Short mmCIF file of N, CA and C in Angstrom, two decimals:
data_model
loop_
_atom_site.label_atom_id
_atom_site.label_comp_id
_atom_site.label_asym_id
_atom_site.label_seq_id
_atom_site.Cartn_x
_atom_site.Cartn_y
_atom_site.Cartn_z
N UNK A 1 -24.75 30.24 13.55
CA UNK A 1 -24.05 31.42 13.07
C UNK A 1 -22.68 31.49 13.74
N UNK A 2 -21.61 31.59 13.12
CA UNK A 2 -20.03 31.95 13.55
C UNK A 2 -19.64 33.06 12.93
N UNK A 3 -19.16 33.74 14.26
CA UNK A 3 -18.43 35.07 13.94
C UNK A 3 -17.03 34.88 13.70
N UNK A 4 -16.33 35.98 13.09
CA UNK A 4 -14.78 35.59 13.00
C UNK A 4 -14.46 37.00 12.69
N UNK A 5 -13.24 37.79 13.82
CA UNK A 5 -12.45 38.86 13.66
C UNK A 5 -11.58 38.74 12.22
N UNK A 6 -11.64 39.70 11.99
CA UNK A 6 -10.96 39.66 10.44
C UNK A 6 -10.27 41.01 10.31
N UNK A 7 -9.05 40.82 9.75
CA UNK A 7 -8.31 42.02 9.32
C UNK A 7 -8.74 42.57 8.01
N UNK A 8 -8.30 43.81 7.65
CA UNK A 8 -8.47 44.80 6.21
C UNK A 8 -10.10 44.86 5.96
N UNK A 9 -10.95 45.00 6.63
CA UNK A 9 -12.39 45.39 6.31
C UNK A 9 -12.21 46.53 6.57
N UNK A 10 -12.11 47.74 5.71
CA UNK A 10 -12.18 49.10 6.47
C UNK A 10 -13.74 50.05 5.95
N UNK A 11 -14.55 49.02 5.13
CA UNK A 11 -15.45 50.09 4.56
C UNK A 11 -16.63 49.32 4.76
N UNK A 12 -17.76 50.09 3.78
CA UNK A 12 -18.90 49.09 3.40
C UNK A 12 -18.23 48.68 2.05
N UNK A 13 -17.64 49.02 1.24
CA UNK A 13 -17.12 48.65 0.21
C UNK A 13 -16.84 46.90 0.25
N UNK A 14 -15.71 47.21 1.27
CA UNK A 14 -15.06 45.84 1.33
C UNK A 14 -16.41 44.77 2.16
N UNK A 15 -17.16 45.24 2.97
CA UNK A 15 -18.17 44.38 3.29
C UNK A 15 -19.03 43.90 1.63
N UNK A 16 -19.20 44.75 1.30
CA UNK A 16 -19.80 44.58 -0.03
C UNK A 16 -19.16 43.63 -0.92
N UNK A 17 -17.54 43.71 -0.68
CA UNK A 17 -16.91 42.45 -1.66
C UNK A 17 -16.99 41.30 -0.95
N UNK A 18 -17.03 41.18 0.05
CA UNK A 18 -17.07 39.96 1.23
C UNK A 18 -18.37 39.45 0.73
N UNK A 19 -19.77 40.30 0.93
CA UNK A 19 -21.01 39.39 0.39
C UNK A 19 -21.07 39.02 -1.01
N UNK A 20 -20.85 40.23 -1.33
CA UNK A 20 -20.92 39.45 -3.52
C UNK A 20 -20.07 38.47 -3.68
N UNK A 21 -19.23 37.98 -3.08
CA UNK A 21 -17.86 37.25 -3.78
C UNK A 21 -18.40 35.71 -2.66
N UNK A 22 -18.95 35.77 -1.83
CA UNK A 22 -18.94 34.37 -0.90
C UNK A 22 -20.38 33.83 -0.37
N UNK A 23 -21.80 35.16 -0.57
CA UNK A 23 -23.32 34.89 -0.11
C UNK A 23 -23.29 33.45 -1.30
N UNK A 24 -23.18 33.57 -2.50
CA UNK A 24 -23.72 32.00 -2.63
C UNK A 24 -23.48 31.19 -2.53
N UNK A 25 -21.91 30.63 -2.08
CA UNK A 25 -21.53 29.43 -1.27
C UNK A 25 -21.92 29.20 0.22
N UNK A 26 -21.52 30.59 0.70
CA UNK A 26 -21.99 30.56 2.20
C UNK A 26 -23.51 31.17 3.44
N UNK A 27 -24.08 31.31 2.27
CA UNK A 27 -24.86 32.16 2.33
C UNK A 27 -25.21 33.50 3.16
N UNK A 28 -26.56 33.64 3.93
CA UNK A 28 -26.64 35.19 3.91
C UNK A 28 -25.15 35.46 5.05
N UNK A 29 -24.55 36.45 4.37
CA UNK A 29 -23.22 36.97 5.69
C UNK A 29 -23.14 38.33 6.24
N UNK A 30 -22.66 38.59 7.63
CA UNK A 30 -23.48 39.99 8.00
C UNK A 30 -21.52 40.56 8.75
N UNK A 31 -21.49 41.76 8.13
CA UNK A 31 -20.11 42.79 8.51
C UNK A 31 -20.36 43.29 9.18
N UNK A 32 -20.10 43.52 10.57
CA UNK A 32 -19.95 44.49 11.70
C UNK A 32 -18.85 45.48 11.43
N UNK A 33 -18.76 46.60 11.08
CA UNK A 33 -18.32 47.40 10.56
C UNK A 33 -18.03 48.58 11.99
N UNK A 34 -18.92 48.18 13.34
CA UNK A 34 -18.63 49.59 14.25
C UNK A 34 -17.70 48.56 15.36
N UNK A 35 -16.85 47.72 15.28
CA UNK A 35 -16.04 46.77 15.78
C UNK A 35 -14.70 47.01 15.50
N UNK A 36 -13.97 46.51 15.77
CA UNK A 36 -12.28 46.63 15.93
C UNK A 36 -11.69 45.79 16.42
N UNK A 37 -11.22 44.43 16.22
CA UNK A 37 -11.48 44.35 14.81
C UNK A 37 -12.77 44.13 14.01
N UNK A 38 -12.81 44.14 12.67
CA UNK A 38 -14.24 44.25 12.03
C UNK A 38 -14.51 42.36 12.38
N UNK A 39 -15.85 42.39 12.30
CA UNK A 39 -16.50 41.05 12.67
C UNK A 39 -17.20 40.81 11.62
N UNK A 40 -17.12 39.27 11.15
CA UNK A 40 -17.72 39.01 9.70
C UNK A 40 -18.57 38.06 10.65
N UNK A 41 -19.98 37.38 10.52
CA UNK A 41 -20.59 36.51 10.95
C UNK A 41 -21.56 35.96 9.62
N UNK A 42 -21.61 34.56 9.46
CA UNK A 42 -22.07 33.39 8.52
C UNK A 42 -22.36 32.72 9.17
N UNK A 43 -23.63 31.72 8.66
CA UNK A 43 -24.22 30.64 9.14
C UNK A 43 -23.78 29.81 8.33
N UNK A 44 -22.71 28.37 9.19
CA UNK A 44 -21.53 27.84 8.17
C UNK A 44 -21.60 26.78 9.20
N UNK A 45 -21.21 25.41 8.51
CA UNK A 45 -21.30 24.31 9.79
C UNK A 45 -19.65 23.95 9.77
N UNK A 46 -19.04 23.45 11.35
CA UNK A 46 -17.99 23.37 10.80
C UNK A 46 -17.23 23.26 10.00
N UNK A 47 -17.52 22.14 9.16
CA UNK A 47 -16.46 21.85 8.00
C UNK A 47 -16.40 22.41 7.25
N UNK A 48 -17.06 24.08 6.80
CA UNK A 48 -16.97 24.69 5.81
C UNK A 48 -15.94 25.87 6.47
N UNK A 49 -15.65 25.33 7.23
CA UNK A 49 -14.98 26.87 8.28
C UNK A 49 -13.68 27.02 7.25
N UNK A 50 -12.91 26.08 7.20
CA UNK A 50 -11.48 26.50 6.65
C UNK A 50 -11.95 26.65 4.90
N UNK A 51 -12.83 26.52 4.66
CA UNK A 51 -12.94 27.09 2.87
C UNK A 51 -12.91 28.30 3.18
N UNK A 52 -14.37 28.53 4.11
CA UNK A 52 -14.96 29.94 4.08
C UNK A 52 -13.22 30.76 4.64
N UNK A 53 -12.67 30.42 4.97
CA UNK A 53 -11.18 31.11 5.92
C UNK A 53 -10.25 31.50 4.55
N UNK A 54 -10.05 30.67 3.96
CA UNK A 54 -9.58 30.21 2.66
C UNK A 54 -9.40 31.47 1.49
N UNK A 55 -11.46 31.13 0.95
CA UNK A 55 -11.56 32.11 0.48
C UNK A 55 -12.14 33.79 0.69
N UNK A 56 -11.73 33.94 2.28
CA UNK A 56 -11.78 35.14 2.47
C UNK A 56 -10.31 35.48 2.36
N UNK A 57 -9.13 35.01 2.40
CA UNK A 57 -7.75 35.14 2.21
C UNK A 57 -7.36 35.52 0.65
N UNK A 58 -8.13 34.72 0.07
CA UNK A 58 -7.82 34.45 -1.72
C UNK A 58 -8.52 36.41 -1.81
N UNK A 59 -9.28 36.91 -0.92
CA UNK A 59 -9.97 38.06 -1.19
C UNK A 59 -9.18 39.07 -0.77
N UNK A 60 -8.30 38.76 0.08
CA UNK A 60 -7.60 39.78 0.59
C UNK A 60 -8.05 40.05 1.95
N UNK A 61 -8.75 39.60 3.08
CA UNK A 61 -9.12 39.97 4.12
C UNK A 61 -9.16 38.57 4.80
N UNK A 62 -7.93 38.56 5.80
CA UNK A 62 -7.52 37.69 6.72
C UNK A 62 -8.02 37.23 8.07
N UNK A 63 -8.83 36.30 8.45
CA UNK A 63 -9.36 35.77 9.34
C UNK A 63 -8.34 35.66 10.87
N UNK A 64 -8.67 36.34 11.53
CA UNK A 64 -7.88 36.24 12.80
C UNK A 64 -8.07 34.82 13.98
N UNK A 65 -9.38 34.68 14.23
CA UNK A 65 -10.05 33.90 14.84
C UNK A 65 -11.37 34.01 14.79
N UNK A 66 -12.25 32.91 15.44
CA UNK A 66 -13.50 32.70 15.38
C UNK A 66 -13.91 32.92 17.10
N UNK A 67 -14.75 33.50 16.88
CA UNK A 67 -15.02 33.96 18.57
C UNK A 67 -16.36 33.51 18.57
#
C-alpha cells in the first residue's frame, strides 16, 4: 500500500471521484479526508506509480509526494 499527499480533495465528493474514476485500474483506494494535506492510499507496485500520478492530475487533484 502507498500513500501520497494530494492537493484539491476537499470533500467526500471528490474522494468519491478519486474511487469511481481509478478503483478499476488501481484497485481498492482509501481518502483520508481528517489530514492536511488529504492522503490518498492504493495498493500499486511501483511502476504503476506515475500512471496512477498521471491520472489523478488528468482528474484535477495533484499528487504532492508519496510518503
Amino acid at each position: 500500500m502507498k500513500t501520497f499527499e494530494v492537493n484539491n480533495v476537499h470533500c467526500q465528493n471528490c474522494a468519491n471521484t478519486i474511487k469511481n474514476a481509478l478503483e478499476d485500474d488501481f484497485g481498492e483506494i482509501k481518502v483520508d479526508l481528517s489530514k492536511e494535506p488529504r492522503q490518498v492510499s492504493v495498493d500499486i507496485k511501483d511502476g504503476d506509480v506515475e500512471k496512477f500520478k498521471s491520472e489523478m492530475a488528468d482528474l484535477g487533484f495533484d499528487v504532492i509526494k508519496e510518503l
